Tab-separated table of C-alpha atoms and ligand atoms in Angstrom:
chain	number	residue	atom	x	y	z
A	931	MET	CA	105.285	78.137	90.717
A	932	THR	CA	105.107	74.357	90.599
A	933	ASP	CA	106.733	72.611	87.363
A	934	GLN	CA	103.796	70.215	87.376
A	935	THR	CA	101.918	72.018	84.796
A	936	THR	CA	104.376	70.848	82.156
A	937	ALA	CA	104.955	66.966	83.370
A	938	TYR	CA	100.787	66.929	83.132
A	939	SER	CA	99.885	68.709	80.241
A	940	SER	CA	101.427	66.191	77.914
A	941	ALA	CA	99.138	63.359	79.583
A	942	PRO	CA	95.492	63.744	79.499
A	943	GLU	CA	93.088	61.779	81.548
A	944	GLY	CA	89.411	61.931	80.646
A	945	GLY	CA	91.018	64.455	78.365
A	946	TRP	CA	91.131	67.295	80.567
A	947	THR	CA	94.883	68.675	81.626
A	948	ILE	CA	96.243	70.748	84.231
A	949	GLU	CA	95.588	73.864	81.926
A	950	THR	CA	91.861	72.902	80.447
A	951	VAL	CA	90.974	72.158	84.151
A	952	ALA	CA	92.204	75.606	85.345
A	953	ASP	CA	90.181	76.984	82.525
A	954	GLU	CA	87.211	75.473	83.092
A	955	LEU	CA	87.383	76.504	86.829
A	956	LEU	CA	87.530	79.923	85.984
A	957	ARG	CA	84.763	79.966	83.477
A	958	CYS	CA	82.746	78.060	85.833
A	959	GLU	CA	83.497	81.069	88.875
A	960	ASP	CA	83.190	83.643	86.360
A	961	GLU	CA	80.165	82.829	84.576
A	962	ARG	CA	78.609	81.228	87.607
A	963	ILE	CA	77.895	77.540	86.640
A	964	GLU	CA	78.286	74.447	88.619
A	965	ARG	CA	79.413	71.842	87.061
A	966	PRO	CA	80.242	67.902	88.361
A	967	PRO	CA	83.541	66.875	90.066
A	968	PHE	CA	86.872	66.645	87.565
A	969	THR	CA	87.470	63.353	89.379
A	970	ASP	CA	85.028	61.370	87.929
A	971	GLU	CA	86.538	62.095	84.900
A	972	TRP	CA	90.166	61.850	85.842
A	973	ALA	CA	90.668	59.741	89.026
A	974	ASP	CA	94.342	60.495	89.311
A	975	LEU	CA	93.278	64.179	90.040
A	976	ASP	CA	95.521	64.380	92.990
A	977	LEU	CA	95.767	66.505	95.693
A	978	ASP	CA	99.072	68.106	94.272
A	979	THR	CA	97.568	68.035	91.125
A	980	GLY	CA	94.771	69.986	92.217
A	981	TYR	CA	98.345	72.682	93.211
A	982	ALA	CA	99.111	72.814	90.303
A	983	ILE	CA	95.993	73.671	88.981
A	984	GLN	CA	95.349	76.826	91.580
A	985	ASP	CA	99.109	78.251	91.061
A	986	LEU	CA	98.118	78.480	87.421
A	987	ASN	CA	94.845	80.403	88.120
A	988	LEU	CA	96.447	82.287	90.820
A	989	LYS	CA	98.825	83.431	88.005
A	990	LYS	CA	96.213	84.400	86.258
A	991	ARG	CA	94.155	86.008	88.786
A	992	LEU	CA	97.043	88.488	89.473
A	993	ASP	CA	97.575	88.666	85.280
A	994	ARG	CA	94.167	89.906	85.474
A	995	GLY	CA	95.401	92.700	88.362
A	996	GLU	CA	94.028	90.842	91.461
A	997	LYS	CA	96.478	91.045	94.596
A	998	LEU	CA	97.987	88.204	96.803
A	999	ILE	CA	97.048	89.147	100.057
A	1000	GLY	CA	96.991	86.113	101.970
A	1001	VAL	CA	95.981	82.046	101.925
A	1002	LYS	CA	93.123	80.057	103.569
A	1003	LEU	CA	93.514	76.868	104.483
A	1004	GLY	CA	90.594	74.333	103.683
A	1005	LEU	CA	89.310	71.323	106.019
A	1006	THR	CA	90.986	72.014	109.108
A	1007	SER	CA	88.378	71.059	111.089
A	1008	ARG	CA	86.563	67.802	111.711
A	1009	ALA	CA	83.313	69.272	111.531
A	1010	LYS	CA	84.279	70.173	107.963
A	1011	GLN	CA	86.212	67.237	106.810
A	1012	GLN	CA	82.827	64.850	107.611
A	1013	ARG	CA	81.014	67.042	106.216
A	1014	MET	CA	83.039	67.168	102.917
A	1015	GLY	CA	83.730	63.564	103.092
A	1016	VAL	CA	87.565	64.693	102.485
A	1017	ASP	CA	89.660	64.596	105.637
A	1018	THR	CA	93.045	66.346	104.119
A	1019	PRO	CA	93.573	69.864	105.389
A	1020	PHE	CA	95.036	72.109	102.465
A	1021	VAL	CA	95.854	75.653	101.510
A	1022	ALA	CA	95.011	78.011	99.001
A	1023	TRP	CA	95.039	81.454	97.777
A	1024	LEU	CA	93.835	84.825	99.064
A	1025	THR	CA	93.249	87.743	96.620
A	1026	ASP	CA	91.901	91.123	97.229
A	1027	ALA	CA	89.089	90.528	94.811
A	1028	MET	CA	87.930	88.079	97.881
A	1029	ILE	CA	87.436	91.102	100.437
A	1030	LEU	CA	84.177	91.671	101.276
A	1031	PRO	CA	83.910	95.157	102.752
A	1032	VAL	CA	82.297	94.918	106.621
A	1033	GLY	CA	78.363	95.727	106.075
A	1034	ASP	CA	78.465	94.348	102.593
A	1035	PRO	CA	75.579	91.854	101.952
A	1036	VAL	CA	77.236	88.486	100.014
A	1037	PRO	CA	77.626	89.033	96.889
A	1038	GLN	CA	74.949	87.012	95.507
A	1039	ASP	CA	75.568	88.132	91.953
A	1040	ARG	CA	79.022	86.700	92.236
A	1041	LEU	CA	78.920	83.478	93.863
A	1042	ILE	CA	77.016	80.273	92.349
A	1043	HIS	CA	75.420	78.681	96.095
A	1044	PRO	CA	77.048	80.633	98.940
A	1045	ARG	CA	77.895	79.070	102.163
A	1046	ILE	CA	79.342	80.858	105.108
A	1047	GLU	CA	81.573	79.826	107.891
A	1048	PRO	CA	83.545	80.872	110.793
A	1049	GLU	CA	86.984	81.442	110.910
A	1050	ILE	CA	89.913	82.453	113.473
A	1051	VAL	CA	91.685	84.737	110.913
A	1052	PHE	CA	95.672	85.223	111.698
A	1053	ILE	CA	97.199	88.808	110.324
A	1054	MET	CA	100.831	88.063	110.063
A	1055	GLY	CA	103.474	90.534	112.000
A	1056	GLU	CA	106.478	88.738	110.319
A	1057	ARG	CA	107.581	85.986	106.996
A	1058	LEU	CA	107.003	82.641	108.351
A	1059	GLU	CA	108.548	79.872	106.329
A	1060	GLY	CA	108.398	76.243	106.525
A	1061	PRO	CA	109.493	73.407	106.320
A	1062	GLY	CA	109.848	72.344	109.925
A	1063	VAL	CA	107.640	75.453	111.727
A	1064	THR	CA	106.019	74.507	114.932
A	1065	CYS	CA	102.476	75.862	116.308
A	1066	ALA	CA	104.530	78.339	118.683
A	1067	GLN	CA	106.571	79.337	115.778
A	1068	ALA	CA	103.810	79.881	113.473
A	1069	MET	CA	102.305	81.997	116.403
A	1070	SER	CA	104.829	84.071	117.149
A	1071	ALA	CA	105.144	85.548	113.889
A	1072	VAL	CA	101.366	86.560	113.910
A	1073	GLU	CA	100.633	90.219	114.522
A	1074	SER	CA	97.174	89.906	115.209
A	1075	VAL	CA	94.045	87.819	115.580
A	1076	TRP	CA	90.699	88.683	114.078
A	1077	GLY	CA	87.141	86.604	114.080
A	1078	GLY	CA	85.777	86.400	110.571
A	1079	ALA	CA	83.869	84.862	108.180
A	1080	GLU	CA	84.145	82.871	104.560
A	1081	VAL	CA	81.821	82.878	102.218
A	1082	ILE	CA	83.083	79.843	100.447
A	1083	ASP	CA	81.329	78.893	97.128
A	1084	SER	CA	82.399	75.874	95.073
A	1085	ARG	CA	82.289	75.558	91.314
A	1086	TYR	CA	81.221	72.444	92.194
A	1087	LYS	CA	77.188	70.696	91.724
A	1088	ASP	CA	76.401	70.199	95.565
A	1089	PHE	CA	79.575	71.008	96.562
A	1090	ARG	CA	80.655	67.411	96.044
A	1091	PHE	CA	84.436	66.520	95.259
A	1092	LYS	CA	87.785	64.984	96.252
A	1093	ALA	CA	90.971	66.559	97.340
A	1094	GLY	CA	92.580	67.185	94.162
A	1095	ASP	CA	88.785	68.668	93.027
A	1096	VAL	CA	88.506	70.834	95.765
A	1097	SER	CA	92.178	72.306	95.939
A	1098	ALA	CA	91.840	72.991	92.344
A	1099	ASP	CA	89.030	75.010	93.185
A	1100	ASN	CA	91.241	77.267	95.628
A	1101	ALA	CA	89.288	75.873	98.219
A	1102	SER	CA	86.023	76.722	97.122
A	1103	SER	CA	86.917	80.422	97.750
A	1104	GLY	CA	84.260	83.101	97.358
A	1105	ALA	CA	84.516	86.055	99.694
A	1106	PHE	CA	85.953	87.461	103.778
A	1107	VAL	CA	85.418	89.555	105.585
A	1108	ASN	CA	86.808	90.166	109.460
A	1109	GLY	CA	84.867	91.587	112.744
A	1110	PRO	CA	85.868	94.092	114.481
A	1111	ILE	CA	88.489	93.281	116.996
A	1112	GLY	CA	91.760	92.639	116.738
A	1113	VAL	CA	94.534	91.746	119.518
A	1114	PRO	CA	97.756	90.588	119.750
A	1115	PRO	CA	97.802	87.020	119.705
A	1116	SER	CA	99.191	86.990	123.635
A	1117	GLU	CA	96.032	88.482	124.854
A	1118	LEU	CA	93.624	85.239	124.269
A	1119	ASP	CA	93.145	81.732	124.738
A	1120	LEU	CA	92.821	81.116	120.891
A	1121	ALA	CA	92.119	77.065	121.899
A	1122	THR	CA	89.197	78.312	124.250
A	1123	GLU	CA	87.614	81.045	121.936
A	1124	ALA	CA	84.223	79.830	121.102
A	1125	VAL	CA	82.321	80.971	118.436
A	1126	LEU	CA	78.127	80.753	117.877
A	1127	VAL	CA	76.992	80.528	114.451
A	1128	GLU	CA	73.574	82.222	114.001
A	1129	VAL	CA	70.866	81.935	111.544
A	1130	ASP	CA	67.807	83.906	111.497
A	1131	GLY	CA	68.018	84.562	115.013
A	1132	GLN	CA	68.692	80.607	115.838
A	1133	ILE	CA	72.107	79.517	117.006
A	1134	VAL	CA	72.371	76.211	114.969
A	1135	ASP	CA	76.268	75.444	115.843
A	1136	SER	CA	79.205	76.376	117.452
A	1137	ALA	CA	82.825	75.096	118.036
A	1138	THR	CA	86.123	76.668	119.920
A	1139	GLY	CA	89.526	77.446	118.189
A	1140	ALA	CA	90.363	74.048	119.690
A	1141	ALA	CA	88.475	72.517	116.688
A	1142	VAL	CA	90.803	73.842	114.207
A	1143	GLN	CA	93.738	71.458	114.755
A	1144	GLY	CA	93.511	71.430	118.140
A	1145	HIS	CA	94.906	75.373	117.796
A	1146	PRO	CA	94.697	77.614	115.425
A	1147	GLY	CA	98.241	78.381	115.307
A	1148	GLU	CA	98.847	74.493	114.339
A	1149	ALA	CA	96.977	75.227	111.368
A	1150	LEU	CA	99.069	78.439	110.784
A	1151	ALA	CA	102.096	76.224	110.650
A	1152	LEU	CA	100.760	73.418	108.768
A	1153	ALA	CA	100.367	76.428	105.746
A	1154	ALA	CA	103.795	77.415	106.289
A	1155	ASN	CA	105.120	73.811	105.753
A	1156	ASP	CA	102.824	73.081	102.822
A	1157	LEU	CA	103.563	75.914	100.941
A	1158	ALA	CA	107.244	75.337	101.697
A	1159	ARG	CA	106.647	71.684	99.917
A	1160	ARG	CA	105.629	74.214	96.636
A	1161	GLY	CA	108.522	76.675	97.083
A	1162	HIS	CA	106.325	79.515	99.074
A	1163	ALA	CA	106.194	81.370	102.259
A	1164	ILE	CA	104.081	83.111	104.170
A	1165	GLU	CA	104.919	86.624	103.830
A	1166	ALA	CA	104.619	89.340	106.575
A	1167	GLY	CA	101.494	91.653	106.223
A	1168	TRP	CA	99.015	88.778	104.821
A	1169	ILE	CA	96.178	87.798	105.960
A	1170	VAL	CA	95.509	83.937	107.022
A	1171	LEU	CA	92.234	82.420	107.494
A	1172	THR	CA	93.129	79.044	109.521
A	1173	GLY	CA	89.928	76.853	108.448
A	1174	GLY	CA	85.625	76.746	108.936
A	1175	MET	CA	85.810	76.060	112.357
A	1176	THR	CA	82.164	74.617	111.870
A	1177	ASP	CA	80.040	73.214	109.011
A	1178	ALA	CA	79.241	76.156	106.571
A	1179	VAL	CA	75.797	77.258	106.916
A	1180	PHE	CA	73.446	78.496	103.639
A	1181	ALA	CA	73.427	81.755	102.637
A	1182	PRO	CA	70.247	82.810	100.362
A	1183	PRO	CA	69.898	86.006	99.748
A	1184	GLY	CA	67.230	87.444	102.714
A	1185	SER	CA	69.294	85.062	105.034
A	1186	SER	CA	71.021	86.892	108.144
A	1187	VAL	CA	73.855	85.282	109.612
A	1188	ALA	CA	76.131	86.248	112.392
A	1189	MET	CA	78.913	85.033	113.813
A	1190	HIS	CA	79.434	85.524	117.649
A	1191	PHE	CA	82.827	85.395	118.952
A	1192	THR	CA	83.923	85.221	122.669
A	1193	SER	CA	86.507	87.632	122.427
A	1194	LEU	CA	86.544	88.913	118.800
A	1195	GLY	CA	83.316	90.473	118.484
A	1196	SER	CA	80.410	89.569	116.455
A	1197	VAL	CA	80.146	89.431	112.422
A	1198	PHE	CA	77.239	89.879	110.703
A	1199	LEU	CA	76.110	89.025	107.145
A	1200	ASN	CA	73.211	89.232	105.145
A	1201	GLY	CA	72.059	87.429	102.265
A	1202	GLY	CA	71.333	90.259	100.099
A	1203	THR	CA	68.874	90.302	97.048
A	1204	ALA	CA	68.888	87.498	94.454
A	1205	PRO	CA	70.655	87.891	91.127
A	1206	GLU	CA	68.823	88.659	87.848
A	1207	SER	CA	69.338	85.466	85.995
A	1208	THR	CA	68.446	85.096	82.318
A	1209	ASP	CA	67.969	81.443	83.100
A	1210	PRO	CA	66.475	80.601	86.133
A	1211	ALA	CA	66.378	77.361	85.479
A	1212	ALA	CA	70.653	77.263	85.353
A	1213	ASP	CA	70.301	79.628	88.844
A	1214	SER	CA	71.343	77.896	91.749
A	1215	THR	CA	71.729	80.882	93.914
A	1216	THR	CA	69.467	79.235	96.449
A	1217	GLY	CA	71.975	77.082	97.531
A	1218	GLN	CA	69.597	74.575	98.960
A	1219	ASP	CA	71.101	72.267	96.399
A	1220	ASP	CA	71.749	68.899	98.408
B	361	0L1	O1	83.860	73.916	100.056
B	361	0L1	C1	84.639	73.729	101.539
B	361	0L1	O2	83.899	73.202	101.918
B	361	0L1	C2	86.122	73.029	100.897
B	361	0L1	C3	86.776	74.520	101.523
B	361	0L1	C4	87.089	74.287	103.228
B	361	0L1	C5	87.009	75.792	103.296
B	361	0L1	C6	87.640	75.760	105.117
B	361	0L1	O3	87.715	74.786	105.752
B	361	0L1	O4	87.882	76.573	105.696
B	362	MG	MG1	87.230	78.548	104.862
């Protein structure tokens, strides 16, 4: 893990430190509370500081029994970058607590304002370690390719954040589910693999794999190279979510969302039911907050 924790802990800004931001983000996640971005008060909370916070919270997740199972990329497509107003792709952690079993509804009882986005997903056959990894090298380490859906959930009100906020927040991690078909990467052209996003019976968006850094393998290479900077590699057997191909769609209770891939099958998700809340005014699970 990075030693930035020590570096920043003695220099709080706006009263926040790496440790207190990490604690607050996990508390917001556990208690389903949304809050303003920390950069409103801590202007120097940049991407790398966010990574230090993310790493600290990974340690806490592992300490409480979660297992590290892979990584996810954030903001690898123009659609996502434009929507969120942040143009820096970045990497975050996946643990087994984020797996959504096929057929389960969106877990509204543990999320604040979930949104769903289609993803090209890799399962790694070999370890991949940067720096200097190319797209071709990255793809040769992939065992299988899947279509998937990520249920993102920001701890920030209205999903308003800067790069440091969102990297600290583990890239709005919530849950993810893989589709029904996994194929060796040699069996399809990932740049032209398309997805249609359907909400309540209407097609609302579409993209191809090329939306993700020109090719999802580029995103995988980016992840390996970025993680190398942080002292990590992508391990064999890990799952890699390469980033939302389109903007994410709301997933309120009662909604029905499907991601239809050309060759990788369809992923269906239903919005489930509204969680019980003791404080309805604080319950933001409709997600219609921006
Ligand atoms: O909340 C967000 O949209 C940031 C995470 C981005 C996830 C992605 O691009 O796949
Ligand atoms: Mg995503």
